[in-house]
């Protein structure tokens, strides 16, 4: 989980560069075959598939210009979609397209095709004797592959530019992040029942962030190994997704004596300029909230999209509510408590999910109804202690309705939803009539 490797993988040009290098290798191989193995080539390839040098040069020059045009068009389309994501949905959702391997794979195929055809032309010489070359055939096959990828690209972009597809992806991101913590819970060396036995003694040895940014990822294995190596305990000073300042302590190692740490913090945790959803389901929730806020804004005015998105939030919040309310404590192989990790409380997550939606949607009964539906879906999966937090948020939403001028049928509509939620959480309902 080295931070430099993560930055390289997330770079826009990583996949296109990889495909371009493969195309360079392909051009060298085919040119070598044309120069030195032309007689052997006739034994394995039907003559009808081979071309003369002049014909191959004509084919490759035409393909080179066509592939460069397709590359330019593809890149322009990607930029347009990125702008659409930023303006219509949320600037935070742009990373979903940037991380989409299919988009950059298509761009890489086109760039690789242009590089292959250009290098093949460069390596091809009239002095090649034998009259038959395979570079033209490979160029034609490459062009056909590019056409297939182009059709896939158009279909892929048409699907991803739809807001429902984006919402589904954001929900899956959040669920995957929750499942990351669920995987922690299945570990034999993890416990949430020993908070009372967690005691800190000794000297604090803070491990600080090298730059300002958000805590993106944490490597539990490395933290346990570090604590075991120095026979101490480690406490995380913040939750994943929190903003940390340069030289501020991210984790603290408690040992018997003061020690000099030489560990590379890139192996322990990753701090970046933007939040990351891989271990941060709260960020996935935030992105979904921002999509809903854009949808109900006067400039866009698409409440049905907001309603659909808020319903999906209920599914994600229901999964998050099943995570432990206490700290996660990890042990080493000898069953010694080594690492303590905190999560964002479910109560805080609920508040930060709905306080803006309540404020900007308080005059739209359909949005308020969607919020209660979302809370109901979350309550269906939530444990008993989390249901109380859900009801607290519902009362908070109702408080914002006091100065709203809803008609009688609106109140009847919303009353049914409140009654359903109150029965589910075991609380006394609120009468709006």
XYZ file of C-alpha atoms in Angstrom, residues 128-334:
207
model
C 13.520 -5.087 -47.325
C 13.994 -8.004 -49.698
C 11.448 -10.747 -49.838
C 8.622 -8.418 -50.778
C 6.312 -9.725 -48.048
C 5.828 -8.056 -44.659
C 3.457 -8.675 -41.770
C 3.367 -5.129 -40.349
C 0.451 -4.164 -42.596
C -1.602 -7.170 -41.432
C -0.942 -6.384 -37.767
C -1.920 -2.757 -38.406
C -5.237 -3.798 -39.958
C -5.988 -6.175 -37.066
C -5.078 -3.418 -34.605
C -7.463 -1.037 -36.387
C -10.296 -3.576 -36.071
C -9.592 -3.917 -32.359
C -9.707 -0.122 -32.076
C -13.133 -0.060 -33.738
C -14.434 -2.626 -31.263
C -13.063 -0.606 -28.349
C -14.538 2.568 -29.823
C -18.016 1.012 -29.894
C -17.555 -0.184 -26.306
C -16.372 3.280 -25.318
C -19.428 5.022 -26.763
C -21.755 2.593 -24.995
C -19.809 2.917 -21.747
C -19.883 6.716 -21.783
C -23.598 6.752 -22.648
C -24.270 4.579 -19.602
C -21.999 6.435 -17.196
C -23.275 9.894 -18.011
C -26.697 8.838 -16.677
C -27.228 9.955 -13.106
C -28.862 6.662 -12.041
C -25.748 4.767 -13.094
C -23.577 7.154 -11.103
C -25.793 6.803 -8.037
C -25.579 3.025 -8.257
C -21.790 3.184 -8.489
C -21.590 5.527 -5.497
C -23.753 3.166 -3.472
C -21.579 0.198 -4.427
C -18.482 2.190 -3.453
C -19.920 2.843 -0.023
C -21.018 -0.759 0.482
C -17.560 -1.988 -0.547
C -16.021 0.351 2.038
C -18.367 -0.985 4.719
C -17.470 -4.533 3.706
C -13.829 -3.594 4.252
C -14.626 -3.051 7.936
C -16.791 -6.164 7.999
C -13.704 -8.057 6.837
C -11.872 -6.570 9.823
C -14.598 -7.927 12.112
C -14.062 -11.452 10.796
C -10.372 -11.423 11.685
C -9.380 -13.701 14.530
C -7.054 -11.031 15.900
C -9.760 -8.344 16.146
C -12.077 -7.528 19.026
C -14.523 -4.766 19.922
C -15.283 -6.038 23.406
C -12.095 -5.071 25.228
C -12.263 -1.298 25.420
C -12.259 -1.544 29.201
C -9.033 -3.582 29.065
C -7.318 -1.086 26.788
C -4.890 0.863 28.938
C -2.127 3.152 27.789
C 1.131 3.338 29.705
C 4.583 4.569 28.780
C 5.946 7.197 26.464
C 4.085 8.592 23.481
C 5.905 8.388 20.140
C 3.790 10.221 17.565
C 3.998 9.411 13.841
C 3.083 12.555 11.952
C 1.752 13.399 8.517
C 4.262 14.648 5.979
C 1.773 16.970 4.317
C -1.665 18.488 4.729
C -4.490 16.321 3.471
C -7.059 13.677 4.246
C -6.303 10.352 5.848
C -7.146 7.995 2.977
C -5.929 4.514 3.863
C -4.487 2.695 6.858
C -2.524 -0.559 6.793
C -3.559 -2.493 9.881
C -0.976 -5.234 9.330
C 1.893 -2.736 9.322
C 0.563 -1.009 12.434
C 0.314 -4.308 14.309
C 3.814 -5.268 13.198
C 5.212 -1.904 14.353
C 3.530 -2.155 17.751
C 4.715 -5.738 18.191
C 8.265 -4.836 17.173
C 8.537 -2.188 19.888
C 6.352 -4.085 22.392
C 3.906 -1.217 22.616
C 0.423 -0.107 21.612
C -0.813 2.152 18.854
C -3.773 4.498 18.943
C -5.120 6.254 15.867
C -5.614 9.931 16.640
C -8.213 10.465 13.924
C -10.673 8.558 11.788
C -10.192 7.669 8.149
C -11.451 10.599 6.099
C -10.443 13.262 8.629
C -8.294 16.192 7.545
C -4.822 16.245 9.098
C -2.209 18.979 9.048
C 1.441 18.634 8.220
C 3.493 17.406 11.203
C 0.340 16.629 13.201
C 0.234 13.142 14.797
C -1.859 10.639 12.847
C -1.056 7.619 15.028
C 0.748 7.414 18.349
C 2.921 4.510 19.439
C 3.105 4.047 23.212
C 6.225 2.245 24.443
C 7.995 1.743 27.739
C 10.824 4.113 26.803
C 11.328 6.870 24.301
C 12.412 5.454 20.945
C 13.544 6.833 17.614
C 11.161 5.783 14.877
C 12.636 5.179 11.449
C 9.465 3.780 9.931
C 8.221 5.093 6.615
C 4.730 6.426 7.286
C 3.823 5.611 3.678
C 3.716 1.965 4.764
C 1.432 2.746 7.712
C -1.070 5.197 6.270
C -1.698 7.363 3.218
C -2.513 11.079 3.386
C -3.746 12.686 0.168
C -5.225 15.912 -1.096
C -8.655 14.343 -1.579
C -10.707 11.859 0.376
C -10.848 8.260 -0.792
C -13.795 5.871 -0.577
C -11.879 2.592 -0.335
C -11.856 2.673 3.476
C -14.143 5.661 3.939
C -17.858 4.893 3.472
C -18.706 8.299 4.937
C -17.154 9.949 1.877
C -19.295 7.816 -0.424
C -22.335 8.996 1.547
C -21.167 12.605 1.214
C -20.884 12.299 -2.561
C -24.403 10.884 -2.776
C -25.689 13.748 -0.637
C -24.038 16.277 -2.949
C -25.714 14.694 -5.981
C -29.085 15.054 -4.232
C -28.385 18.659 -3.278
C -27.543 19.505 -6.890
C -30.728 17.795 -8.053
C -32.995 19.841 -5.742
C -31.195 23.122 -6.400
C -33.253 25.763 -8.283
C -30.797 25.705 -11.182
C -31.340 22.003 -11.932
C -34.685 21.326 -10.192
C -34.779 17.535 -10.560
C -36.427 16.308 -7.347
C -37.084 12.801 -8.697
C -33.348 12.208 -9.040
C -32.877 13.442 -5.483
C -35.618 11.116 -4.248
C -34.056 8.107 -5.962
C -30.655 8.982 -4.544
C -31.981 9.496 -1.010
C -33.615 6.068 -1.164
C -30.242 4.547 -2.072
C -28.742 6.334 0.925
C -31.045 4.312 3.167
C -29.526 1.064 1.900
C -26.007 2.336 2.536
C -26.830 3.743 5.977
C -28.427 0.432 6.927
C -25.151 -1.328 6.153
C -23.114 1.262 8.067
C -25.369 0.953 11.124
C -24.287 -2.673 11.574
C -20.681 -1.712 12.214
C -19.617 -1.750 15.878
C -20.337 1.378 17.880
C -17.190 0.800 19.893
C -13.576 1.116 18.807
C -11.922 -1.655 16.805
C -9.024 -3.204 18.699
C -6.575 -5.491 16.923
C -4.334 -8.075 18.552
C -1.108 -9.666 17.418
C -0.630 -13.403 16.957
C 0.124 -13.737 20.676
